[in-house]
Coordinates of C-alpha atoms and ligand atoms in Angstrom, one line a residue:
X1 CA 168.1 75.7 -162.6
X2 CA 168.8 76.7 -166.1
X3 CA 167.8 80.2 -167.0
X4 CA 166.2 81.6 -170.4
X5 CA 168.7 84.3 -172.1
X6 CA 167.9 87.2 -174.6
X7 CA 170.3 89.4 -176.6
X8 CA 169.1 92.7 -177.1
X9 CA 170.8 93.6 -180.6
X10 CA 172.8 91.3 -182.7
X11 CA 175.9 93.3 -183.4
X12 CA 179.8 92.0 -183.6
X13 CA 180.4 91.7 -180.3
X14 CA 177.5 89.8 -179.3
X15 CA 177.8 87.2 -182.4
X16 CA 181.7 86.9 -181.4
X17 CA 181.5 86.7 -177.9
X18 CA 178.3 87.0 -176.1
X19 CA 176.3 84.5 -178.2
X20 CA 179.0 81.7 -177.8
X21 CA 179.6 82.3 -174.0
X22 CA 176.2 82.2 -173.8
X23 CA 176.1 78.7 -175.3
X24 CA 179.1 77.8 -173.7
X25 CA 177.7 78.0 -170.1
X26 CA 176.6 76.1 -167.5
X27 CA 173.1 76.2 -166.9
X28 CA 172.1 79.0 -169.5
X29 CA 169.8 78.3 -172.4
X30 CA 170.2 80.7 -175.7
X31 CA 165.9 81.7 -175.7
X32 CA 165.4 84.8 -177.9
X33 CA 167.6 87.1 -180.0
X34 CA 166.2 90.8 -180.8
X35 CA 167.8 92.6 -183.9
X36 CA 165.6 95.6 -185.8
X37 CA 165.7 93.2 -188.8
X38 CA 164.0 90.2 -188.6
X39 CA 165.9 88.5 -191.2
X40 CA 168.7 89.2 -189.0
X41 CA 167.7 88.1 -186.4
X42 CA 166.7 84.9 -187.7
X43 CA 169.7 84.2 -189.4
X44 CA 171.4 85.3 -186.1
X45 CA 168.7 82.7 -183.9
X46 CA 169.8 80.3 -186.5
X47 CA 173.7 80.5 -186.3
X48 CA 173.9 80.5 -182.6
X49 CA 170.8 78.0 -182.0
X50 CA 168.4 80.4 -180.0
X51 CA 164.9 79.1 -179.9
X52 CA 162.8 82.2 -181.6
X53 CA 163.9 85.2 -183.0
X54 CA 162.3 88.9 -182.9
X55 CA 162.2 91.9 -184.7
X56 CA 159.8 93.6 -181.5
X57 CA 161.5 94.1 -178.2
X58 CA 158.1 94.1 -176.8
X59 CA 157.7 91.0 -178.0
X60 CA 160.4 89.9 -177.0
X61 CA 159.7 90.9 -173.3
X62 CA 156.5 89.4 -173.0
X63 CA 158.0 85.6 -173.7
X64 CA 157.8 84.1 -170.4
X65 CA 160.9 81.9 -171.1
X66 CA 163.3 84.8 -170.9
X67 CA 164.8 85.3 -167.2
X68 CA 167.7 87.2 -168.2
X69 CA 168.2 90.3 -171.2
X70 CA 171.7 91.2 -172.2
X71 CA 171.5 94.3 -173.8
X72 CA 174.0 94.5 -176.6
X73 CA 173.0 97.9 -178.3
X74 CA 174.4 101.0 -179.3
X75 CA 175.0 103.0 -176.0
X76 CA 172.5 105.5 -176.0
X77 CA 170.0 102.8 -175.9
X78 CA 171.4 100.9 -172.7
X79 CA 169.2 103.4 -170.6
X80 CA 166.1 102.6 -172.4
X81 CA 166.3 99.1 -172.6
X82 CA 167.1 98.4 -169.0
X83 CA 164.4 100.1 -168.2
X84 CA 161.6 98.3 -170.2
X85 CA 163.2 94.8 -169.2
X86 CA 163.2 95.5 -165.4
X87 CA 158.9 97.0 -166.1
X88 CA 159.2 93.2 -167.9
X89 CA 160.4 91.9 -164.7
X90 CA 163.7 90.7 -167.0
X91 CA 167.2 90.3 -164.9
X92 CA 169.7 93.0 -166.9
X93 CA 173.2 92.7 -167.8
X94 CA 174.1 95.4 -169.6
X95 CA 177.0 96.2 -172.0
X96 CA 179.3 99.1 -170.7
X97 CA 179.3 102.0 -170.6
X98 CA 175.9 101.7 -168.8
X99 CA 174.5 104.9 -169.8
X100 CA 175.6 108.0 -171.2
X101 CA 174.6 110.4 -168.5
X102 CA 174.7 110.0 -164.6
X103 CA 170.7 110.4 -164.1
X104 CA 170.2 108.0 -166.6
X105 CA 172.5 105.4 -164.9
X106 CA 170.9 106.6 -161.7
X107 CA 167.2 105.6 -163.1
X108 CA 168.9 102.2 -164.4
X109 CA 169.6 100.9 -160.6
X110 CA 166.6 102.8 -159.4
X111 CA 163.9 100.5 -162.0
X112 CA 165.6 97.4 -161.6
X113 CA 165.6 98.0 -157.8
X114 CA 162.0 99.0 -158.0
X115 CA 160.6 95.9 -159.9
X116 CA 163.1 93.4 -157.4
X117 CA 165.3 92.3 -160.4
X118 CA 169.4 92.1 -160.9
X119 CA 171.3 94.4 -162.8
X120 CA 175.2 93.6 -164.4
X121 CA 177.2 95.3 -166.4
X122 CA 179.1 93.2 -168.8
X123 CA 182.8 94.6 -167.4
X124 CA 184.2 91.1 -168.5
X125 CA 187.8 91.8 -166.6
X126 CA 186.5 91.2 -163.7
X127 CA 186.3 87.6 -164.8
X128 CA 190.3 86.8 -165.4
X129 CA 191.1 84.8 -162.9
X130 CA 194.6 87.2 -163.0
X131 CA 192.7 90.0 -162.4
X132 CA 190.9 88.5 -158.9
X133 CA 193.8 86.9 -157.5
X134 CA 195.5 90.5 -158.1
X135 CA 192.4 91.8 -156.2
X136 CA 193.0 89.2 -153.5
X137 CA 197.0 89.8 -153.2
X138 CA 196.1 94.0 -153.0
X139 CA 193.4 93.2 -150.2
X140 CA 195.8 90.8 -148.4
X141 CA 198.6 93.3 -147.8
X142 CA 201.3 92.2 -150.0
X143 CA 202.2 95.8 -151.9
X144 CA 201.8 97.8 -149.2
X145 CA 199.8 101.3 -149.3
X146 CA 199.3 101.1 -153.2
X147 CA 200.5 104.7 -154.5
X148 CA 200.3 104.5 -157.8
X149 CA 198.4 102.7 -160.9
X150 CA 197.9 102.5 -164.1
X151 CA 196.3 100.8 -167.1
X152 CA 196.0 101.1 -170.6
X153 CA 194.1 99.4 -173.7
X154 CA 194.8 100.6 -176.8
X155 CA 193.9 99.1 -180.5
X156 CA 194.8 100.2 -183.8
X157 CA 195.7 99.2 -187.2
X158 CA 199.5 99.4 -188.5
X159 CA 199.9 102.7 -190.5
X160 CA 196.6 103.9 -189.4
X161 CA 196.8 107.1 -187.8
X162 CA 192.9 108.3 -187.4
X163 CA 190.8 105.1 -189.0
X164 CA 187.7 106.3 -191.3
X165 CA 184.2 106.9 -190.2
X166 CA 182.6 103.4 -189.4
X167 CA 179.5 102.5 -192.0
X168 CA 176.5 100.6 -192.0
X169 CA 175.2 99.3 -188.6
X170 CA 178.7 100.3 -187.0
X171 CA 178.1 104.1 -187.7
X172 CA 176.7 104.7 -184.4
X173 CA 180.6 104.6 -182.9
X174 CA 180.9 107.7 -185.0
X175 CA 178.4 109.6 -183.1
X176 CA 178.8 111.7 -179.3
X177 CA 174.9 111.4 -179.2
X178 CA 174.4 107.4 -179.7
X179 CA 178.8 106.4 -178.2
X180 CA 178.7 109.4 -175.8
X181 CA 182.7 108.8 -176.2
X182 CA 184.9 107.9 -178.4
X183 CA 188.0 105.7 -177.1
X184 CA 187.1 106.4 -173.1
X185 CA 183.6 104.7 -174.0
X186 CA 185.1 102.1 -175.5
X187 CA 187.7 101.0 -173.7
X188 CA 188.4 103.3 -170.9
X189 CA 185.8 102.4 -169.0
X190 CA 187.0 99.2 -168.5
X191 CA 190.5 100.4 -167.3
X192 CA 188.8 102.8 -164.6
X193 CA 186.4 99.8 -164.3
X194 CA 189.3 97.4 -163.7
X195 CA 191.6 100.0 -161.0
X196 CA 188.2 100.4 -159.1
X197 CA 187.9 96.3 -159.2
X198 CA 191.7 96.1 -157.9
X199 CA 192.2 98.9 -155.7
X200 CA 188.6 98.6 -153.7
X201 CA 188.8 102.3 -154.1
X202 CA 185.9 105.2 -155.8
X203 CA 187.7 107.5 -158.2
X204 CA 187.5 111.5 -156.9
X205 CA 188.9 113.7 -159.3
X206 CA 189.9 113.1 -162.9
X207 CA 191.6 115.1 -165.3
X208 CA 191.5 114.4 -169.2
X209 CA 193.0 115.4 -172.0
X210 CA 192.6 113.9 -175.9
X211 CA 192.4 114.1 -179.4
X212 CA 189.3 115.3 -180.0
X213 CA 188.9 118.1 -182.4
X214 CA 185.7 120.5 -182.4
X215 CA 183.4 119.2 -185.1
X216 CA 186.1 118.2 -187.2
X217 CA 186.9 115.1 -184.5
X218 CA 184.0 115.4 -182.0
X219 CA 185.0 112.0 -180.8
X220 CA 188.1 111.0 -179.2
X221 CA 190.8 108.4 -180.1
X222 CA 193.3 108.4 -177.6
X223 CA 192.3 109.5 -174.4
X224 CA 194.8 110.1 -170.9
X225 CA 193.6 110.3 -167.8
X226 CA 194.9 111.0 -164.6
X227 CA 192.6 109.7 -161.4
X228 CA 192.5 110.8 -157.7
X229 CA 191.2 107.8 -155.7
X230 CA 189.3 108.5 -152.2
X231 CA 192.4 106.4 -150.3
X232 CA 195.0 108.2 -151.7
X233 CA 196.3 106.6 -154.5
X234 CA 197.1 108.3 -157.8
X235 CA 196.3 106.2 -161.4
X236 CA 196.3 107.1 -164.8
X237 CA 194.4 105.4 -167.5
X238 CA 195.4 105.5 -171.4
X239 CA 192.3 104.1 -174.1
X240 CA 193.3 104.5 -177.5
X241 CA 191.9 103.1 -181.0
X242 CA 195.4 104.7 -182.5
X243 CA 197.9 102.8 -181.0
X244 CA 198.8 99.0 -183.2
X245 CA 201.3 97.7 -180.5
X246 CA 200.0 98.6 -177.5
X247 CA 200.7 97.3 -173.7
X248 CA 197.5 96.4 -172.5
X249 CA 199.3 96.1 -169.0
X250 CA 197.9 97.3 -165.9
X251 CA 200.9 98.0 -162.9
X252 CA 200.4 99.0 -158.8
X253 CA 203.0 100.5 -157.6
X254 CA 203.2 99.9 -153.2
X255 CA 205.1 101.1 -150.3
X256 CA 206.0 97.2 -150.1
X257 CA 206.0 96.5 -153.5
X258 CA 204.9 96.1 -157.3
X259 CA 202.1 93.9 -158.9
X260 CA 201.8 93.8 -162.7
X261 CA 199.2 92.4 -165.2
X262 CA 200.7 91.8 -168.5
X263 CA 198.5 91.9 -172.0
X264 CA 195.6 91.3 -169.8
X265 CA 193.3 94.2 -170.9
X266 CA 191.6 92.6 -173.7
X267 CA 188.8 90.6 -175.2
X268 CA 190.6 87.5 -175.0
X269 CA 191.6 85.8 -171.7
X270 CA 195.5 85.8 -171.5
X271 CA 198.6 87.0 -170.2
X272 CA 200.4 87.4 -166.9
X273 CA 200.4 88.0 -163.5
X274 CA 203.7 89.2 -162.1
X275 CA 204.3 90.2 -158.1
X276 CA 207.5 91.2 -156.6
X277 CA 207.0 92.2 -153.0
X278 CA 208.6 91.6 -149.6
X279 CA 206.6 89.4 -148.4
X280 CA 205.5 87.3 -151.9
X281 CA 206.9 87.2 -155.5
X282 CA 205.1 85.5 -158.3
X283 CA 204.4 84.9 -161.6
X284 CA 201.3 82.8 -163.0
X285 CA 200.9 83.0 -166.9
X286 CA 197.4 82.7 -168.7
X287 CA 197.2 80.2 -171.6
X288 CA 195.9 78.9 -174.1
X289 CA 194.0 82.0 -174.8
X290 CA 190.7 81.7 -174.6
X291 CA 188.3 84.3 -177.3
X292 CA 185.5 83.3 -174.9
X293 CA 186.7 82.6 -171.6
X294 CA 185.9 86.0 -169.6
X295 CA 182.4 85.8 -171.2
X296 CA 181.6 82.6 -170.3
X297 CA 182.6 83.0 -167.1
X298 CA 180.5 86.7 -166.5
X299 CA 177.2 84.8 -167.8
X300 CA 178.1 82.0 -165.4
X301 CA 178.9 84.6 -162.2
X302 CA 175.2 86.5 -163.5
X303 CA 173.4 83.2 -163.3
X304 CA 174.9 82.4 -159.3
X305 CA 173.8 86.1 -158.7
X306 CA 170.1 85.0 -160.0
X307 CA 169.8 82.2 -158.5
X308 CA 171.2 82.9 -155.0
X309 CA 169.7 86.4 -155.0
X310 CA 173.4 88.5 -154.9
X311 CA 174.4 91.3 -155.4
X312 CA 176.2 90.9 -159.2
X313 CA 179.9 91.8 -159.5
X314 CA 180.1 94.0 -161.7
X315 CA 177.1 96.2 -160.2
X316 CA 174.8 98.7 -161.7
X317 CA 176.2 100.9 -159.0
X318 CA 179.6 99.8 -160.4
X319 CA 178.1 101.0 -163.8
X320 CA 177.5 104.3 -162.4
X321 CA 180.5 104.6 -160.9
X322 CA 182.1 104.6 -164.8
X323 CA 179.6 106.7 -166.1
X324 CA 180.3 109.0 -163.6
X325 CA 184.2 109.1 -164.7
X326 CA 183.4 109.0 -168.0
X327 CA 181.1 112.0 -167.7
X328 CA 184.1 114.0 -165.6
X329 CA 186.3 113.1 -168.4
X330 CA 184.8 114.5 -171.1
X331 CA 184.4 117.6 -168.9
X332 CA 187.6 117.6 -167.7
X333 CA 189.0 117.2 -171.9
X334 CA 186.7 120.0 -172.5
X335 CA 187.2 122.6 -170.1
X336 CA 190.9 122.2 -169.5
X337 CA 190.2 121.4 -166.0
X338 CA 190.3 118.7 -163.1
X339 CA 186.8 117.3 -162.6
X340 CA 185.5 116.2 -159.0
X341 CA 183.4 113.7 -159.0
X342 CA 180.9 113.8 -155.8
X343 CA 179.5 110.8 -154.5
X344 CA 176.0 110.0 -156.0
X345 CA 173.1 107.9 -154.4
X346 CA 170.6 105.5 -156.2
Ligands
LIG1 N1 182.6 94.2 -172.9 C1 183.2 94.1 -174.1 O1 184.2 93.4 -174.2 C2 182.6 94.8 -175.3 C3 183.2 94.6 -176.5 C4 182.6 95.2 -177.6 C5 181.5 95.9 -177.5 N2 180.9 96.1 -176.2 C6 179.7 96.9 -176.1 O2 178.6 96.1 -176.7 C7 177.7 97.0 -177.3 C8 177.6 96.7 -178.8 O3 178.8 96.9 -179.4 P1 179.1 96.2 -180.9 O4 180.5 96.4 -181.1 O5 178.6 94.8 -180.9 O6 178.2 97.1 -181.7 P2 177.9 97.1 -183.3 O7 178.3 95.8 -183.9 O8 178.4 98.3 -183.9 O9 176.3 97.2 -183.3 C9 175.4 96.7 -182.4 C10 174.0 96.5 -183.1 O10 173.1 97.5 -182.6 C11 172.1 97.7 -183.6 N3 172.1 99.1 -184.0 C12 173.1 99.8 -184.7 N4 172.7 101.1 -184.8 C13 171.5 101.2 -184.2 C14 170.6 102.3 -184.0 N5 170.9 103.6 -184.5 N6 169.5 102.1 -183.3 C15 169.2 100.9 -182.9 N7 170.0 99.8 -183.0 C16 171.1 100.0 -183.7 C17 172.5 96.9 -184.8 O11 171.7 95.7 -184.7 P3 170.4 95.4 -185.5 O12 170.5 96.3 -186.8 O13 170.5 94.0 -185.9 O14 169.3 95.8 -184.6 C18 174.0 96.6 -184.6 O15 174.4 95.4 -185.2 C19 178.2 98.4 -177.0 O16 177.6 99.0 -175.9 C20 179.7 98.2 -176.7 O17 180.2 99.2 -175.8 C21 181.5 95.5 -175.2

């Protein structure tokens, strides 16, 4: 069965990634594109051949050939959104981070329970193949206990140290109220995101520290973290927008041995997998790379979920989980202190 898609803002990510995967995959049919500017949108609807474009999101929700809403908007308006397209009976994937605050991300799972419809968050890692045949060689034993692990993603421009305020419909970025982060928002999110996916473990204490600097630099752009998970293992996380030649590598260190992914935190589906243990050593590379790839592959795992009523992977509970570290974060880069992070219900 095919089902009817909807973006819910029409900003870069979702003309260079979201609208093409869309397109790109089985079974999905590009319905309805929202933007606040109709023009937009219909330039938008026109580039990436969706059926009708709208400058109401009301509208928008009462078109009966819209299953699914993926909600591309500033991050302050995740909360909102979800909420009127679950009332609308709408499936929801929803761009990370899922909310800014915990009850928010609470009420998110808690609506779309309420009116029997799926929620996703759009943690596109998830979707590397390298990333779940490393979840499958952790599960299976190979490394051991897993004591340590780490990941970074980090962007930046060459000779750049602090990049300018963003302008025009990017400004948002700029501001703690609409981002509710700076780097951790986004990018960290997924790294937390992806040691959760890997490790099968919640994350129980964090501790932050960053560049942000009072009102001067209210938002961060490199962010460390270290994480306590409830097995035992220790991680740390790095999410930068300062760093031009970054590893975007992700390593788990075990009592029998070491599994690596190599420049696989990213947009683009690439890189290695590397595993040198007692009982299995390995190396699979990634290529071509593939702008699309992840994408395509998250809309076609949503549509499965839909259709065969699961649970989706990643979860709004999954979402909450990373709102929850990202909230402790800030907290934790705030105060000066380690943050625990109880476990909350929805
Ligand atoms: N998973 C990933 O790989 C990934 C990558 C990038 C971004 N993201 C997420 O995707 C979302 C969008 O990011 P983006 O980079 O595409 O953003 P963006 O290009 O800066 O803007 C998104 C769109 O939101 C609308 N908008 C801007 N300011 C607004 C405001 N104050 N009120 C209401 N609408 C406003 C604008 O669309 P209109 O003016 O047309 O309404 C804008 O084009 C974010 O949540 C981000 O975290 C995810």
């Amino acid at each position: 069965m095919t089902l009817g898609w909807a973006i819910v803002s029409v900003g870069r990510h979702a003309d260079r990634r979201m609208a093409p995967a869309i397109r790109q995959a089985q079974d999905a049919d590009l319905v309805a594109v929202y933007s606040r500017d109709r023009a937009r949108a219909e330039e938008f609807a026109r580039r990436h051949g969706a059926r009708v474009a709208y400058d109401s999101l009301d509208d928008l929700l009462r078109d009966s050939r819209v299953d699914v809403v993926y909600i591309a908007s500033p991050n302050h308006l995740h909360a909102p959104y979800a909420e009127m397209a679950a009332t609308a009976e709408k499936h929801v994937l929803c761009e990370k981070p899922m909310a800014l605050t915990v009850e928010d991300a609470v009420k998110m799972v808690q609506a779309c329970r309420r009116h029997g419809v799926r929620l996703g968050v759009a943690f596109h890692l998830r979707h590397h193949p390298g990333h779940q045949e490393a979840r499958r060689i952790v599960q299976g034993g190979a490394l051991g206990t897993v004591a340590l692990a780490t990941a970074m993603w980090g962007v930046g421009q060459r000779g750049v140290v602090f990049p300018g305020p963003r302008t025009g419909r990017e400004e948002w970025w700029d501001h703690p109220e609409m981002a509710g982060a700076g780097a951790m928002a986004a990018y960290g999110v997924h790294c937390v995101d992806l040691l959760r996916f890997l490790l099968r473990e919640e994350v129980i204490e964090v501790a932050a520290v960053t560049d942000a600097h009072g009102s001067e630099r209210p938002l961060e752009y490199l962010g460390v973290m270290a994480l306590r998970f409830q097995g035992g293992t220790l991680g740390s996380a790095f999410c930068s927008r300062r760093i031009p030649d970054p590893r975007n590598d992700c390593h788990l260190y075990g009592s029998q041995g070491r599994l690596s992914v190599l420049d696989t935190l990213s947009m683009t589906l690439q890189g290695i997998l590397e595993v040198t243990s007692r009982i299995l050593t390995t190396s699979q590379t990634y290529q071509p790379p593939d702008d699309v790839g992840m994408y395509r592959r998250m809309v076609e795992a949503f549509e499965r979920v839909v259709q065969h009523e699961e649970e989706p992977d990643a979860s709004g509970v999954d979402g909450l989980r990373a709102v929850q570290v990202m909230v402790a974060y800030g907290e934790s880069a705030r105060t000066g202190r380690a943050v625990r992070i109880e476990p909350v219900e929805a």
